[in-house]
Structure formats: structure tokens, C-alpha cells
Amino acid sequence: MNWAEDDVAAHTAPVGERELADPVTNPWGTTRNTGADLHSKRPERKYPEPEPLDEHGPARIVALCNQKGGVGKTTTTINLGAAIAEYGRRVLLVDFDPQGALSVGLGRLDPRELDLTVYNLLMQRDVTVEDVLLKTDVDGLDLIPSNIDLSAAEVQLVGEVAREQMLGRALRPVINDYDVVLIDCQPSLGLLTVNALTAADGVIVPLECEFFALRGVALLMDTIQKVQERLNEDLVIDGFLGTMYDPRTLHAREVLSTIIDGFGDKVYGTVINRTVRFPDATVAGEPITRFDSTSAGANAYRDLAKEVLARWPLSGHGA
Ligand SMILES: Nc1ncnc2c1ncn2[C@@H]1O[C@H](COP(=O)(O)OP(=O)(O)OP(=O)(O)O)[C@@H](O)[C@H]1O
Ligand SMILES: [Mg+2]
């Protein structure tokens, strides 16, 4: 099977005359996509500083989703969330991965010690969202943590009535308290991720700028489409985010160029470069905007926050 045909062409704008790629024999098509034309494909655009808000809520709920592991979902949830909070928005982060990496990345060093997590919120009717909410050290940034308990939910939810709607229902009581809710999904397309997509208004898909970036994206698009058809017709793809980009390598430029060919304007102009400051910040349990506030990485997420807010539909959603 031609993966690019499957992954890109079937679900996105036409890719023109360029022969589609094959991951083994012909990864970038016959017209080698050198990425040399990146600048013309993606003219640089500056987005304004978001205006202060007089009132808060209702929140726009966004799922950070890609079933491929290690593409920057958690890093983007933490740092985009912290950057949006810097602009005076109230932000709630939902750790929806039993690995609990988001909880660790925000200073909850041992999530196993938490009494109440998103698992209890989903499975116990007497646990409310206020019971599981934690403040973080960043002003305006709250967290619903997770730990390994959540891995049982996937199986236990199967027997529930309206099993796909459990997360959305659980979050409803606090929607008016926040401007933005970001849900950090686990690397799978199972029932937990479907819950996140059902609860969400938008999806952000982080894509690591490396060889197999688009592998499996077709399956993700299929899942999103099914959720749109059956569970949540208002769901939209907010954008695709290039992560771990190394501007010095031809390879990364090629990949980014191919992503833009596939998804056009849906690709954020902001790209997150690869830097060791991100893992360092995770170890320190802080967003990069605090850990190394003036770093290029921190500023990249501020740029992304501006772009994300500027692109959202204007409907009282904290934009
Ligand atoms: N821009 C970046 N530069 C360098 N390292 C990064 C960058 N973004 C993320 N990382 C590192 O890459 C690893 C994977 O990132 P992250 O945990 O955010 O991905 P993920 O998609 O959430 O992974 P999983 O699918 O396992 O949940 C982490 O160690 C993180 O610190
Ligand atoms: Mg993660």
C-alpha cells in the first residue's frame, strides 16, 4: 500500500501532480521534496498579543491527539497551556494518559501517590471535578492529574451507558470557569481517546518532524471522522503542529514541507524546534516558560499560543 496516498491524499487537499511517496522505496515522491521552498509555502506571519479578557469562559476544549508515541503531545499540552495562561486565560490541563507524564511534568513527581485522579472522576459518581482539580505553580493553570489507575478505565468503561461521553460530562460543571481546556491523550485510539474527542471542540495534532511523521495519520483522521459522524458533529481539527524540528537538517525541512503539502493551512506557522531544554524542564517539573523563560523554546510556545488563540472561532472561547 502506498502509505502517503492513504495517509495524506485521502484526507486532505490535493497534493497536485507530485507523485506520492512510498516509505521504503521512494519516501518523498519522484519530485524530491527538498524543503527549499518552505518559506514560500509558509510565509512568516506574526500574530498579535491576545487582548486581556474581562470575563472568563466558556472554555474551548482541545484534545492533543496522535496515537504515535513520543511526538510532543504532553510537552505541547504543558507549554501551550502555560503560555496561554501567561496571556491571562484560565487554563485547565487534563492528563488523560495512564503514564501520568503530564502530571509529572507539572511537578507531581509520583502520581501513584495521588488519592484522586481523572480515573476516580470518570468511574465514581460521587467524585466531582472539584475533588480532583489541582492548582499548579503557574497562575491560572490547573491540572486534573492521572496515574496508572486510568489504564483500568478503558476496560471498565466498556460496560457503561454513554461510555464515550464520560469525560465530557465530567468536565461540564467547570467549563464556565476556564477559557481553555487542553486534554493530553495517550498514544492510542482507544476508548479514552474517543472520550477526549467526544468532549472536545477542536483537535491539535502534533507531528514530529522526522521520517515517519505521517505514518498512521490516516487512522487518526478516520477516528476523528467517525467521532464527527457519530458522537460530536461540531469537532474540528484546529491544526497540525510540527515538533522537534531541526532547521539545520535537510531531512527535517523535507518532512515539514511534506506535512504542509498534505495539510496546507491547517499546519501552524509556528514550529517547535528540537532542544534539550524541553526534557530538562520536564525533569524539573515545570513548563519551559518558567524553567527557562527567555529561551527560544519558551518563546516558540508563546508564539504558538498567539497563533492558536488568533485562529480560534470567535465565540466567547477565550480568544
Ligand atoms: N521540541 C522538543 N525538543 C526536544 N525534545 C522534545 C521536544 N518535545 C518533546 N521532547 C521530548 O521528547 C519526549 C517525548 O515528548 P512527549 O512526552 O511530549 O511526547 P508524547 O507525544 O506526549 O509521548 P507519549 O505518546 O508517550 O505520550 C520527551 O522526553 C520530551 O521531553
Ligand atoms: Mg504524552
XYZ file of C-alpha atoms and ligand atoms in Angstrom:
351
model
C 0.000 0.000 0.000
C 1.157 3.472 -0.742
C 1.178 4.996 2.722
C 1.230 8.604 1.675
C -1.705 8.107 -0.641
C -3.544 6.565 2.211
C -2.353 8.908 4.909
C -2.452 12.199 3.157
C -4.294 12.321 -0.129
C -7.430 10.574 1.032
C -7.978 13.052 3.815
C -6.548 16.362 2.778
C -6.299 18.866 -0.005
C -4.976 17.500 -3.300
C -1.239 17.282 -3.393
C -1.097 18.290 -7.037
C 0.936 16.495 -9.626
C 3.611 15.300 -7.264
C 3.842 11.538 -7.291
C 3.048 10.258 -3.868
C 5.688 8.756 -1.710
C 6.391 5.277 -0.552
C 8.124 4.927 2.808
C 10.633 2.352 1.710
C 11.427 2.880 -1.945
C 10.524 6.461 -2.589
C 9.897 8.389 0.594
C 9.456 11.825 -0.904
C 7.967 11.124 -4.311
C 9.587 11.491 -7.688
C 9.851 15.217 -7.321
C 12.153 15.180 -4.379
C 10.711 17.491 -1.819
C 13.815 19.264 -0.646
C 12.053 21.740 1.527
C 13.911 24.516 -0.278
C 10.617 26.260 -0.978
C 9.485 26.142 2.652
C 9.460 29.911 3.028
C 7.252 30.499 0.037
C 4.906 27.720 1.117
C 4.598 29.100 4.582
C 5.084 32.858 4.653
C 6.040 34.026 8.108
C 3.175 35.650 9.963
C 3.166 37.423 13.292
C 0.115 37.093 15.471
C -0.881 39.816 17.934
C -0.669 39.584 21.706
C -4.075 38.404 22.867
C -6.219 41.142 24.421
C -6.917 40.817 28.150
C -10.296 39.241 28.932
C -12.971 40.924 31.048
C -14.835 37.703 31.666
C -13.868 34.069 31.607
C -15.383 31.011 29.965
C -16.951 29.084 28.497
C -13.848 27.091 27.695
C -12.859 25.778 24.330
C -11.875 22.142 24.831
C -8.968 20.930 22.734
C -7.607 17.388 22.564
C -3.898 16.924 21.830
C -4.030 13.762 19.877
C -1.774 11.412 17.912
C -1.630 7.690 18.530
C 2.048 7.728 17.598
C 4.126 7.841 20.762
C 6.653 10.499 21.671
C 5.601 13.195 19.198
C 5.245 16.025 21.715
C 1.627 15.781 22.896
C 2.470 16.127 26.571
C 5.181 18.732 26.051
C 2.772 20.791 23.957
C -0.068 20.428 26.460
C 2.099 21.725 29.307
C 3.825 24.518 27.458
C 0.976 25.718 25.283
C -1.211 25.666 28.397
C 1.336 27.649 30.421
C 1.838 30.149 27.585
C -1.922 30.692 27.193
C -2.164 31.175 30.977
C 0.550 33.866 30.728
C -1.857 35.792 28.490
C -4.376 35.935 31.332
C -6.503 32.996 30.260
C -7.713 30.415 32.732
C -6.444 27.064 31.579
C -7.270 23.546 32.710
C -4.993 20.689 31.676
C -6.390 17.172 31.735
C -3.898 14.333 31.976
C -5.668 11.586 30.062
C -2.785 9.151 29.836
C -2.195 6.421 32.448
C 1.540 7.133 32.140
C 0.846 10.378 34.010
C 3.618 12.233 32.174
C 1.685 15.499 32.222
C 1.235 15.228 35.980
C 4.964 14.540 36.420
C 5.841 17.395 34.065
C 3.902 19.741 36.323
C 5.688 18.726 39.461
C 3.599 15.772 40.629
C 6.658 13.624 40.895
C 4.932 10.457 41.947
C 1.406 10.391 40.536
C 0.882 6.978 42.155
C 0.605 8.780 45.478
C -2.375 10.823 44.344
C -5.605 9.884 46.103
C -7.907 11.120 43.407
C -7.273 11.331 39.709
C -9.197 11.568 36.467
C -9.872 7.851 36.898
C -11.989 8.481 40.004
C -13.710 11.331 38.215
C -14.715 9.029 35.369
C -15.672 5.955 37.337
C -17.121 7.181 40.642
C -20.336 9.110 40.554
C -19.713 10.703 43.953
C -16.389 12.240 42.854
C -16.723 15.705 41.343
C -14.302 17.590 39.141
C -13.584 19.976 42.027
C -12.437 16.973 44.088
C -9.704 16.062 41.602
C -8.566 19.530 40.487
C -5.071 20.627 41.498
C -3.545 24.086 41.302
C -0.125 24.300 39.678
C 2.681 26.764 40.395
C 1.683 28.715 37.296
C -1.008 31.343 37.825
C -4.208 30.454 36.041
C -3.083 26.899 35.219
C -4.903 23.978 36.856
C -4.485 20.251 36.417
C -6.613 17.162 36.562
C -3.945 14.530 37.177
C -3.765 10.927 36.138
C -1.877 7.811 37.072
C -1.747 4.144 36.207
C -5.266 3.616 37.624
C -6.583 5.104 34.386
C -5.405 2.057 32.447
C -8.274 0.096 34.015
C -10.822 2.634 32.804
C -10.525 1.588 29.182
C -11.895 -1.851 30.063
C -14.311 -0.713 32.752
C -15.868 1.975 30.592
C -16.968 -0.569 28.015
C -19.928 -1.581 30.149
C -21.086 1.983 30.860
C -24.057 3.697 29.301
C -22.853 6.518 27.012
C -19.319 5.312 27.558
C -17.859 7.728 25.001
C -19.333 10.735 26.757
C -17.991 10.153 30.253
C -15.174 12.699 30.150
C -17.248 15.428 28.525
C -19.949 15.011 31.113
C -17.463 15.019 33.980
C -15.891 18.295 32.776
C -19.153 20.123 32.180
C -19.504 21.644 35.682
C -16.267 23.657 35.330
C -16.498 24.686 31.688
C -17.571 28.199 32.602
C -14.624 28.641 34.984
C -11.997 28.266 32.249
C -11.169 29.746 28.882
C -9.270 26.755 27.589
C -9.188 23.052 28.470
C -6.357 21.000 26.950
C -6.617 17.212 27.079
C -3.353 15.289 26.796
C -4.291 11.987 25.126
C -2.421 8.738 25.419
C -0.749 7.265 22.317
C -3.689 5.101 21.256
C -7.030 5.452 19.521
C -8.966 3.508 22.136
C -11.987 4.458 24.159
C -10.159 7.026 26.288
C -9.043 8.959 23.222
C -12.558 8.696 21.762
C -13.828 10.181 25.041
C -11.402 13.084 24.645
C -12.505 13.662 21.027
C -16.152 13.499 22.026
C -15.623 16.083 24.754
C -13.561 18.378 22.502
C -14.358 21.345 20.267
C -11.023 21.049 18.487
C -8.044 18.753 17.957
C -4.384 19.701 17.716
C -2.208 17.013 16.126
C 1.497 17.265 16.991
C 3.735 15.687 14.334
C 7.397 15.025 14.988
C 9.434 16.321 12.041
C 11.052 13.017 11.212
C 10.733 10.299 8.632
C 7.569 8.503 9.753
C 5.717 11.643 10.836
C 2.673 10.930 8.687
C 2.515 7.232 9.294
C -0.752 6.343 10.929
C -2.233 9.804 10.446
C -4.864 8.252 8.154
C -6.108 6.129 11.008
C -6.260 9.179 13.239
C -8.235 11.074 10.573
C -10.590 8.100 10.275
C -11.178 8.082 14.004
C -11.817 11.828 14.060
C -14.246 11.455 11.159
C -16.138 8.672 12.902
C -16.406 10.735 16.060
C -17.703 13.647 13.963
C -20.303 11.428 12.308
C -21.500 9.559 15.354
C -20.717 11.451 18.530
C -19.625 15.047 18.077
C -20.516 16.752 14.811
C -19.000 20.058 15.949
C -15.487 18.655 16.322
C -12.911 20.364 14.092
C -9.217 19.879 13.504
C -7.671 23.084 14.795
C -4.258 22.360 13.379
C -1.174 20.237 12.836
C 1.929 21.240 14.764
C 5.454 20.413 13.630
C 7.551 19.477 16.669
C 11.188 18.558 17.308
C 12.166 20.437 14.161
C 15.850 20.838 13.445
C 16.178 23.670 10.915
C 19.795 22.702 10.184
C 18.921 19.363 8.635
C 17.629 18.895 5.141
C 15.677 15.947 6.425
C 13.571 17.986 8.859
C 12.887 20.607 6.161
C 11.763 17.873 3.792
C 9.420 16.431 6.361
C 7.901 19.803 7.235
C 7.473 20.584 3.569
C 5.674 17.278 3.051
C 3.418 17.918 6.043
C 2.488 21.294 4.519
C 1.786 19.654 1.155
C -0.584 17.325 2.940
C -2.408 19.627 5.302
C -1.942 23.117 3.855
C -3.184 25.984 6.004
C -4.048 23.624 8.802
C -0.337 23.432 9.612
C 0.556 26.013 12.222
C 3.093 28.557 11.060
C 4.756 28.139 14.430
C 7.084 25.155 14.550
C 8.685 23.829 17.715
C 12.422 23.252 17.361
C 14.236 20.350 18.936
C 16.064 21.379 22.075
C 17.206 19.599 25.169
C 15.610 22.335 27.275
C 12.254 20.533 26.933
C 13.332 17.272 28.596
C 15.245 19.380 31.142
C 12.083 21.313 32.001
C 10.142 18.052 32.367
C 12.715 16.748 34.823
C 12.376 19.995 36.768
C 8.581 19.570 36.772
C 7.967 22.985 35.204
C 6.734 24.414 31.913
C 9.587 25.807 29.856
C 8.013 29.258 30.160
C 9.016 29.161 33.839
C 12.035 26.868 33.747
C 13.813 28.940 31.115
C 11.505 31.847 30.465
C 13.611 33.649 27.863
C 14.648 30.565 25.895
C 13.776 30.045 22.255
C 11.615 27.084 23.281
C 9.565 29.202 25.686
C 9.090 31.865 23.014
C 8.080 29.260 20.445
C 5.230 28.146 22.686
C 4.258 31.788 23.283
C 4.110 32.234 19.506
C 2.028 29.091 19.250
C -0.330 30.365 21.960
C -0.820 33.612 19.997
C -1.432 31.724 16.776
C -3.798 29.208 18.359
C -5.866 31.946 20.024
C -5.930 34.063 16.857
C -7.155 31.140 14.761
C -9.967 30.007 17.008
C -13.513 30.860 16.039
C -14.542 33.964 17.955
C -17.287 32.711 20.170
C -16.516 33.695 23.697
C -13.880 30.976 23.756
C -11.164 32.913 25.495
C -9.731 34.047 22.159
N 10.829 20.142 20.900
C 11.432 19.153 21.566
N 12.791 19.063 21.568
C 13.423 18.077 22.230
N 12.804 17.140 22.948
C 11.468 17.171 22.997
C 10.711 18.175 22.321
N 9.393 17.964 22.551
C 9.345 16.870 23.334
N 10.572 16.395 23.598
C 10.917 15.213 24.390
O 10.524 14.064 23.654
C 9.955 13.108 24.507
C 8.529 12.824 24.061
O 7.768 14.011 24.182
P 6.307 13.996 24.795
O 6.296 13.208 26.060
O 5.823 15.373 24.842
O 5.558 13.181 23.659
P 4.140 12.460 23.734
O 3.580 12.511 22.361
O 3.325 13.017 24.827
O 4.578 10.976 24.114
P 3.582 9.763 24.524
O 2.968 9.335 23.243
O 4.498 8.736 25.118
O 2.597 10.320 25.494
C 10.050 13.667 25.919
O 11.217 13.185 26.521
C 10.163 15.163 25.692
O 10.881 15.808 26.740
Mg 2.390 12.041 26.444
